[in-house]
Coordinates of C-alpha atoms and ligand atoms in Angstrom, one line a residue:
M1 CA 8.7 -26.9 10.2
E2 CA 10.0 -23.2 11.3
G3 CA 7.4 -23.1 14.1
L4 CA 8.2 -26.9 15.4
R5 CA 12.3 -26.5 15.4
R6 CA 11.0 -22.7 18.2
L7 CA 8.8 -24.8 19.7
P8 CA 11.0 -24.8 23.7
K9 CA 12.8 -28.0 24.5
V10 CA 10.6 -29.4 27.7
D11 CA 13.0 -28.6 30.6
A12 CA 13.2 -25.6 29.4
L13 CA 10.0 -24.4 30.0
A14 CA 9.8 -26.7 33.2
G15 CA 12.3 -24.0 34.7
L16 CA 10.2 -21.0 33.4
L17 CA 7.0 -21.7 35.8
G18 CA 7.1 -20.6 39.5
E19 CA 9.7 -22.5 41.5
E20 CA 7.3 -23.6 44.8
L21 CA 5.8 -25.1 41.8
P22 CA 6.8 -29.6 42.8
W23 CA 9.1 -29.8 39.3
V24 CA 7.5 -33.6 38.6
Y25 CA 3.9 -31.1 38.4
R26 CA 6.3 -28.6 36.4
V27 CA 7.9 -31.2 33.8
E28 CA 4.7 -33.1 33.5
A29 CA 2.7 -29.2 32.2
A30 CA 5.3 -28.5 30.5
R31 CA 5.1 -32.2 28.2
R32 CA 1.1 -32.1 27.7
T33 CA 1.6 -28.0 26.4
V34 CA 4.2 -28.8 23.7
E35 CA 2.7 -31.4 22.8
R36 CA -0.6 -29.1 22.1
A37 CA 1.2 -26.0 20.8
R38 CA 3.5 -29.5 18.0
S39 CA -0.5 -30.3 16.8
M40 CA -1.5 -26.5 16.5
L41 CA 2.1 -25.9 14.5
R42 CA 0.7 -29.2 12.6
E43 CA -2.8 -27.5 12.0
G44 CA -1.6 -23.8 11.0
R45 CA -2.2 -22.6 14.2
P46 CA 0.6 -20.6 15.6
I47 CA 0.3 -19.9 20.0
S48 CA 2.8 -16.8 21.3
G49 CA 5.6 -18.3 23.6
E50 CA 4.1 -16.0 25.6
A51 CA 0.7 -17.6 26.1
L52 CA 2.8 -21.3 25.9
V53 CA 4.0 -19.7 28.7
A54 CA 1.2 -19.3 30.7
Q55 CA -1.2 -22.2 29.3
A56 CA 1.5 -24.8 31.5
R57 CA 1.7 -22.5 34.5
E58 CA -2.6 -23.1 34.7
E59 CA -1.3 -26.5 33.8
A60 CA 0.7 -27.6 36.9
A61 CA -0.6 -24.9 39.0
L62 CA -3.4 -27.7 38.4
L63 CA -1.8 -30.5 39.0
A64 CA -0.1 -29.6 42.0
R65 CA -3.5 -29.2 43.8
P66 CA -5.4 -32.3 45.8
G67 CA -7.8 -33.8 42.8
L68 CA -10.4 -34.9 46.4
R69 CA -10.4 -31.1 47.0
R70 CA -13.1 -30.0 49.8
V71 CA -16.1 -27.6 47.8
I72 CA -18.4 -25.3 49.0
N73 CA -22.1 -27.1 49.3
A74 CA -24.9 -24.5 48.0
S75 CA -26.1 -27.2 45.5
G76 CA -29.1 -27.5 48.2
V77 CA -29.0 -31.5 48.1
V78 CA -28.1 -32.8 51.9
L79 CA -26.3 -35.7 50.2
H80 CA -24.8 -35.4 47.5
T81 CA -23.6 -38.0 46.1
G82 CA -20.6 -36.4 44.2
L83 CA -19.7 -34.3 47.4
G84 CA -19.0 -37.8 49.0
R85 CA -22.5 -38.0 50.4
A86 CA -23.2 -37.3 54.6
R87 CA -20.3 -34.3 55.3
W88 CA -18.8 -35.5 58.0
A89 CA -19.5 -33.7 62.1
K90 CA -15.9 -32.0 63.4
A91 CA -15.8 -34.7 66.1
A92 CA -16.3 -37.3 63.5
A93 CA -13.5 -36.2 61.1
E94 CA -10.6 -35.2 64.1
A95 CA -11.5 -38.5 65.2
A96 CA -10.6 -40.0 61.7
A97 CA -7.7 -36.9 62.1
E98 CA -5.9 -38.9 65.7
A99 CA -6.8 -43.0 64.6
G100 CA -4.8 -42.0 60.9
A101 CA -1.9 -39.7 62.1
N102 CA -1.2 -41.8 65.1
H103 CA -1.1 -45.9 66.0
A104 CA -4.4 -46.3 67.1
A105 CA -6.4 -49.1 69.7
L106 CA -7.4 -50.9 67.1
E107 CA -7.6 -54.5 67.8
I108 CA -5.9 -54.3 71.2
R109 CA -7.2 -54.3 74.6
L110 CA -4.9 -51.5 76.8
D111 CA -5.9 -53.7 79.4
S112 CA -4.9 -57.1 79.8
G113 CA -2.5 -56.0 76.3
G114 CA -4.1 -59.1 74.6
R115 CA -6.3 -58.8 71.5
G116 CA -9.1 -57.1 70.0
D117 CA -11.8 -56.5 68.2
R118 CA -12.0 -54.1 65.4
Q119 CA -15.7 -54.2 65.7
E120 CA -15.8 -53.1 69.1
H121 CA -15.7 -49.8 69.1
V122 CA -18.9 -49.6 67.3
E123 CA -20.3 -52.6 68.0
Q124 CA -21.6 -51.4 72.0
H125 CA -23.4 -48.2 70.8
L126 CA -25.1 -49.8 68.1
R127 CA -26.2 -52.3 70.7
A128 CA -27.2 -49.3 72.7
L129 CA -29.5 -46.7 70.0
V130 CA -30.9 -50.0 67.6
G131 CA -31.2 -52.7 70.5
C132 CA -29.4 -55.8 68.1
E133 CA -28.3 -58.4 70.4
A134 CA -25.1 -57.3 67.5
A135 CA -24.0 -55.6 65.4
M136 CA -20.5 -54.3 62.4
V137 CA -19.5 -52.7 60.2
V138 CA -18.3 -53.6 57.7
N139 CA -17.6 -51.1 54.0
N140 CA -20.0 -50.7 52.3
C141 CA -24.8 -51.6 52.4
A142 CA -24.3 -53.5 49.1
A143 CA -21.2 -55.1 50.6
A144 CA -23.4 -55.6 54.5
M145 CA -26.3 -57.0 51.5
V146 CA -23.5 -59.3 49.6
L147 CA -21.6 -61.1 52.6
I148 CA -25.6 -61.5 54.6
L149 CA -27.1 -63.1 51.8
A150 CA -23.9 -64.4 50.7
A151 CA -23.1 -66.0 54.6
L152 CA -26.2 -66.6 55.7
A153 CA -28.8 -68.1 53.0
R154 CA -25.6 -68.9 49.3
G155 CA -27.1 -72.0 47.6
R156 CA -30.8 -71.4 48.7
E157 CA -34.0 -70.4 46.9
V158 CA -34.8 -65.8 48.4
L159 CA -37.8 -64.2 49.0
L160 CA -37.9 -60.9 47.2
S161 CA -41.6 -58.9 46.6
R162 CA -42.1 -57.6 43.6
G163 CA -42.5 -54.0 44.7
Q164 CA -38.8 -54.0 46.0
M165 CA -36.7 -54.8 43.2
V166 CA -34.9 -51.8 42.7
E167 CA -31.8 -50.6 41.6
I168 CA -29.9 -48.1 43.5
G169 CA -26.6 -46.2 42.1
G170 CA -26.4 -47.8 38.8
S171 CA -25.0 -51.0 39.8
F172 CA -26.7 -52.0 42.7
R173 CA -29.6 -54.1 41.5
M174 CA -31.1 -55.7 43.4
P175 CA -31.9 -59.7 41.5
E176 CA -28.3 -59.4 40.7
V177 CA -26.9 -58.8 44.4
I178 CA -28.7 -62.2 45.8
E179 CA -27.5 -63.5 42.0
A180 CA -23.8 -62.6 42.9
S181 CA -24.4 -63.8 46.5
G182 CA -24.9 -66.9 45.6
C183 CA -28.7 -67.0 46.5
V184 CA -31.6 -67.9 43.5
L185 CA -34.0 -64.7 43.2
R186 CA -37.4 -66.0 43.7
E187 CA -40.3 -63.2 42.5
V188 CA -43.5 -62.3 45.4
G189 CA -46.5 -60.5 44.5
C190 CA -47.3 -57.6 42.5
T191 CA -44.9 -53.9 41.4
N192 CA -47.9 -52.0 43.9
K193 CA -49.4 -54.9 46.0
T194 CA -48.0 -57.9 48.0
R195 CA -49.4 -59.1 50.3
I196 CA -48.2 -61.6 53.7
A197 CA -50.8 -64.4 51.7
D198 CA -47.4 -64.6 48.6
Y199 CA -44.7 -64.8 50.4
E200 CA -47.2 -67.8 53.1
R201 CA -47.6 -69.4 48.8
A202 CA -44.4 -68.8 47.9
L203 CA -42.5 -70.1 50.7
H204 CA -41.0 -73.5 51.0
E205 CA -38.0 -76.2 51.5
G206 CA -35.7 -74.7 49.8
V207 CA -35.8 -70.9 50.7
A208 CA -33.9 -69.6 53.5
A209 CA -34.7 -66.1 53.5
I210 CA -37.6 -63.2 53.6
L211 CA -35.7 -60.4 52.0
R212 CA -36.8 -57.1 52.4
C213 CA -35.2 -53.7 50.4
H214 CA -36.6 -50.3 51.0
P215 CA -37.0 -48.5 47.9
S216 CA -35.1 -45.3 48.4
N217 CA -34.3 -43.6 45.6
F218 CA -39.0 -44.2 44.7
A219 CA -42.0 -43.7 45.2
V220 CA -45.2 -45.4 44.7
I221 CA -48.4 -44.4 44.7
G222 CA -52.2 -44.7 44.2
Y223 CA -53.4 -48.8 45.5
V224 CA -49.9 -49.5 46.4
E225 CA -49.9 -52.4 49.8
E226 CA -47.1 -53.9 51.3
A227 CA -46.7 -56.9 53.6
D228 CA -47.0 -55.8 57.2
P229 CA -42.9 -56.4 59.0
R230 CA -44.0 -57.1 61.9
E231 CA -46.4 -59.8 60.5
L232 CA -42.8 -61.3 57.4
R233 CA -41.4 -61.9 60.9
A234 CA -44.4 -63.7 62.9
L235 CA -44.6 -65.6 59.0
A236 CA -40.5 -66.4 59.3
D237 CA -39.8 -67.8 62.2
R238 CA -43.2 -69.9 62.0
R239 CA -42.2 -71.7 58.9
G240 CA -38.0 -71.4 59.8
V241 CA -36.0 -68.9 57.8
L242 CA -34.8 -65.6 57.6
L243 CA -36.3 -62.4 58.0
V244 CA -33.5 -59.4 55.9
D245 CA -34.3 -56.6 55.6
D246 CA -32.4 -53.9 53.4
M247 CA -33.2 -50.8 54.6
G248 CA -30.7 -48.5 52.9
S249 CA -30.2 -45.1 55.2
G250 CA -29.7 -45.9 58.3
C251 CA -32.6 -44.1 60.2
L252 CA -31.3 -43.2 63.7
A253 CA -33.3 -40.2 65.3
D254 CA -37.0 -39.8 64.7
L255 CA -36.9 -36.8 61.0
S256 CA -40.6 -36.1 62.6
R257 CA -39.7 -34.1 64.9
L258 CA -36.5 -32.2 62.7
G259 CA -40.4 -31.8 61.2
L260 CA -40.1 -33.6 58.3
P261 CA -41.5 -36.9 58.1
R262 CA -40.9 -39.9 60.0
V263 CA -39.6 -42.9 58.9
E264 CA -38.4 -47.1 59.6
T265 CA -35.2 -46.3 62.2
M266 CA -33.2 -48.6 62.7
R267 CA -34.7 -49.7 66.1
D268 CA -37.5 -50.1 64.0
V269 CA -35.9 -52.5 62.0
A270 CA -33.5 -54.7 64.2
S271 CA -36.9 -55.2 66.2
W272 CA -38.5 -56.9 63.9
A273 CA -35.7 -58.3 61.5
H274 CA -33.1 -61.1 61.9
V275 CA -30.5 -59.5 60.8
A276 CA -29.8 -56.5 58.6
A277 CA -28.4 -54.0 56.6
A278 CA -28.1 -49.7 56.5
S279 CA -25.9 -47.3 54.9
G280 CA -22.8 -44.9 57.4
D281 CA -23.1 -41.6 55.4
K282 CA -27.0 -41.4 54.5
L283 CA -28.9 -40.5 57.6
L284 CA -27.1 -41.2 60.1
G285 CA -25.1 -39.0 58.8
G286 CA -21.3 -40.3 58.8
P287 CA -18.4 -42.1 56.7
Q288 CA -18.8 -44.5 54.5
A289 CA -20.0 -48.0 56.2
G290 CA -22.3 -50.4 55.5
L291 CA -24.2 -51.9 59.9
I292 CA -25.0 -54.9 59.8
F293 CA -27.1 -55.5 62.8
G294 CA -29.5 -58.0 64.1
S295 CA -29.3 -62.0 66.3
R296 CA -26.0 -62.9 67.9
A297 CA -26.2 -65.6 66.2
C298 CA -26.5 -64.3 62.7
L299 CA -23.7 -62.1 63.3
E300 CA -21.6 -65.2 64.2
E301 CA -22.4 -67.1 60.9
I302 CA -21.6 -64.0 59.3
R303 CA -18.5 -62.6 61.4
R304 CA -17.1 -66.8 60.8
Y305 CA -17.7 -66.5 56.8
P306 CA -14.5 -65.1 54.7
L307 CA -15.8 -62.9 52.6
A308 CA -15.8 -60.7 56.1
R309 CA -12.6 -60.3 55.9
A310 CA -12.1 -59.6 52.7
L311 CA -15.0 -55.8 53.5
R312 CA -14.0 -54.8 57.2
P313 CA -13.4 -50.7 58.0
D314 CA -9.9 -49.0 58.0
K315 CA -8.6 -47.6 61.6
G316 CA -10.2 -44.2 60.2
T317 CA -13.9 -45.4 59.7
L318 CA -14.7 -47.2 62.4
A319 CA -13.5 -43.8 64.2
A320 CA -15.5 -40.9 62.9
L321 CA -17.7 -44.4 63.0
E322 CA -17.8 -44.3 66.8
A323 CA -17.5 -40.0 67.2
T324 CA -21.2 -40.4 64.9
L325 CA -22.8 -42.6 66.9
R326 CA -21.3 -41.1 70.3
L327 CA -22.6 -37.5 69.1
Y328 CA -26.2 -39.6 69.4
R329 CA -26.5 -41.6 72.4
E330 CA -25.2 -38.0 74.5
G331 CA -28.1 -36.3 72.8
R332 CA -25.7 -34.3 70.5
E333 CA -26.9 -35.0 66.9
L334 CA -28.3 -31.4 65.5
E335 CA -24.3 -31.9 65.0
I336 CA -24.1 -33.9 62.7
P337 CA -24.2 -32.2 59.8
T338 CA -27.0 -34.6 58.4
L339 CA -29.6 -33.5 60.9
K340 CA -28.4 -29.6 61.3
Y341 CA -29.1 -29.2 57.6
L342 CA -32.1 -30.9 57.6
A343 CA -33.6 -29.7 60.3
R344 CA -33.0 -25.9 59.2
G345 CA -36.0 -24.2 59.5
E346 CA -36.2 -21.3 57.8
R347 CA -36.7 -18.1 59.2
E348 CA -32.9 -19.6 59.9
L349 CA -32.4 -20.4 55.7
R350 CA -33.2 -17.1 54.9
R351 CA -31.5 -15.2 57.8
M352 CA -28.9 -17.4 55.7
A353 CA -29.5 -16.4 52.2
S354 CA -29.8 -12.9 53.3
R355 CA -26.6 -12.9 54.7
L356 CA -25.3 -14.3 51.6
A357 CA -27.2 -12.3 49.1
R358 CA -25.7 -8.5 51.7
R359 CA -22.0 -10.0 50.9
I360 CA -22.4 -10.7 47.1
G361 CA -24.0 -7.0 46.0
P362 CA -26.6 -5.8 44.0
A363 CA -25.9 -9.0 41.5
A364 CA -27.8 -10.7 44.3
R365 CA -31.6 -11.4 46.0
T366 CA -32.9 -14.3 47.4
V367 CA -35.4 -16.6 46.4
P368 CA -37.6 -18.7 48.5
S369 CA -36.3 -22.5 46.6
T370 CA -36.8 -26.0 47.4
S371 CA -33.5 -27.9 49.1
E372 CA -33.0 -31.9 48.4
V373 CA -31.9 -35.3 50.7
G374 CA -30.6 -36.8 47.7
G375 CA -28.3 -40.0 48.2
G376 CA -31.1 -41.6 47.7
A377 CA -33.1 -41.3 51.1
L378 CA -36.5 -39.5 51.5
P379 CA -37.9 -40.2 47.4
G380 CA -40.5 -37.3 46.9
V381 CA -39.6 -35.2 50.5
S382 CA -39.0 -31.9 49.8
L383 CA -37.7 -28.9 51.9
A384 CA -39.0 -25.1 51.8
T385 CA -35.4 -22.9 51.6
W386 CA -35.0 -19.9 50.6
A387 CA -32.2 -19.7 47.7
V388 CA -29.9 -16.6 46.4
E389 CA -30.4 -16.0 42.5
V390 CA -27.5 -14.5 40.5
S391 CA -27.8 -11.9 37.8
T392 CA -24.8 -13.7 35.7
G393 CA -24.6 -13.4 31.8
D394 CA -24.4 -16.8 30.8
P395 CA -25.3 -19.7 33.9
Q396 CA -23.8 -22.7 32.8
A397 CA -20.2 -21.0 32.2
A398 CA -21.1 -18.3 35.4
A399 CA -21.7 -22.2 37.4
R400 CA -18.5 -23.5 35.6
S401 CA -16.8 -20.9 36.5
L402 CA -17.2 -21.6 40.9
R403 CA -16.4 -24.9 39.9
L404 CA -12.8 -24.1 38.2
G405 CA -12.2 -21.2 41.5
D406 CA -10.4 -21.9 45.5
P407 CA -12.2 -23.7 46.5
P408 CA -14.5 -25.0 44.4
V409 CA -18.6 -23.9 44.5
L410 CA -21.1 -26.7 43.7
A411 CA -24.1 -23.5 42.8
R412 CA -27.6 -24.8 41.1
V413 CA -28.5 -23.4 37.6
Q414 CA -32.1 -23.3 37.4
E415 CA -34.8 -21.2 34.7
G416 CA -31.0 -19.7 33.5
K417 CA -30.5 -18.6 37.3
V418 CA -26.6 -19.3 39.3
L419 CA -28.5 -20.1 42.1
L420 CA -27.2 -20.7 45.7
D421 CA -28.3 -22.7 48.8
P422 CA -27.6 -22.3 52.0
R423 CA -28.8 -24.7 53.7
T424 CA -26.4 -27.0 52.8
M425 CA -23.7 -24.9 54.1
E426 CA -21.6 -24.2 57.3
E427 CA -22.5 -20.0 58.3
D428 CA -18.5 -19.4 58.1
E429 CA -19.0 -20.6 54.4
V430 CA -21.7 -17.6 53.4
G431 CA -18.3 -15.0 53.2
I432 CA -16.1 -17.9 51.0
A433 CA -18.8 -18.3 48.7
A434 CA -19.9 -15.0 48.9
A435 CA -16.6 -13.8 47.8
R436 CA -16.0 -16.6 45.0
V437 CA -20.0 -15.3 43.0
R438 CA -18.7 -11.8 43.6
E439 CA -15.0 -13.0 41.8
V440 CA -16.4 -14.3 38.7
V441 CA -19.8 -11.5 38.6
A442 CA -16.0 -8.9 38.3
R443 CA -14.0 -10.8 35.4
E444 CA -18.0 -11.5 34.3
G445 CA -19.1 -8.6 33.4
A446 CA -15.5 -6.5 32.7
H447 CA -15.9 -9.7 30.0
G448 CA -18.3 -7.2 29.1
Ligands
PLP501 C1 -28.2 -47.3 49.1 C2 -29.0 -48.1 49.3 C3 -27.6 -48.9 49.0 C4 -26.7 -49.1 48.7 O1 -26.1 -48.4 50.0 P1 -24.6 -48.4 50.3 O2 -23.6 -48.3 51.3 O3 -24.2 -46.9 48.5 O4 -23.5 -49.5 49.3 C5 -28.8 -49.6 49.5 N1 -29.7 -49.7 50.0 C6 -30.9 -49.4 49.9 C7 -31.9 -50.6 50.9 C8 -30.0 -48.4 50.0 O5 -31.0 -47.1 50.1

């Protein structure tokens, strides 16, 4: 076939794709484009030389930029799982960058020159903030639960209320986690009601622990009852078993002071559990991490268990977490984006939305809307906000264009409109997002 012979050589096409892009991406893009053109030709669909170069150039530019890119979150979901849950405080990002770009005092005592413990940097702050005897950090809360159960209860039974047999984020299902840790699940009570007497009846020789699991991503309404955790602790002590608490959220602040419903804090949980687990990147607002906190005896046993070594965090995570915890200790927690965004009041949101709408121009207007906490925290809580509604042709196509530009902007499409919620944006992102929206609206206009 004549057309196939006229397709450019991969190297020749790569040579036409702009000196500024690394050769490796130009060659890769040229190869993919030539392959695509070849199969199109076979189907009798020829492609012009100009279109070929344009396609290859666009593909090379896409390959050359990082996949894990910064995104402007205009979705109004504060803990957006797809965007990496909590946005780090500036101090946390700087601490991680500093630890990464340099050698760091991870496991060395600078006074004596002797061996230190990587967990100490964070443990001292957790002890002070939470009131626990001891604490440690692992990869995430799921890892923390597996480690706790394997170290303290493997080969024995774990009691769990039927109201707490939850699945969190796809593959984290409490019954399966218990099984994977080498423990035997013993179900207690009913979906809506589990009383202290149900636990009492289920306790026998083979039980190692009572597990409490926070229903992070759903709410049951109606006739609902769970045993009081302080009563559970008293029962556990009387019968010589452990009370283990999977709290999830890692809430350290009194949310009622931010105008939200108060939820159990790490301090609350530490007051009743022998040992507990929390996420670093939910309501705590730090990096992905699993925090294990509780009695010294439990933590010592967990640290000695071989799996602990397999789940230990790196210096970047520990630096970011230490910096985040220091903000709490210094009373600067509103510098943590998660808390700052949750605390934003109607007046501030309305002002930000107005500024965003003004910068976008006549296609935009402000509308009352709701933001979400997200990330499997505070289920059932919705947050009143002011958003900016943008009139466009095809809203899905406009939202896609917003995601594909530079920087990507993640908006919401609701009732056929593109909606941008300033709750999850920094002040200096308002102008950037507005420029991206103007660009998309103008392009749509140009297309008719
Ligand atoms: C979110 C959550 C987990 C999982 O936490 P990761 O840090 O994502 O591993 C486990 N348990 C509860 C109760 C949760 O809310």
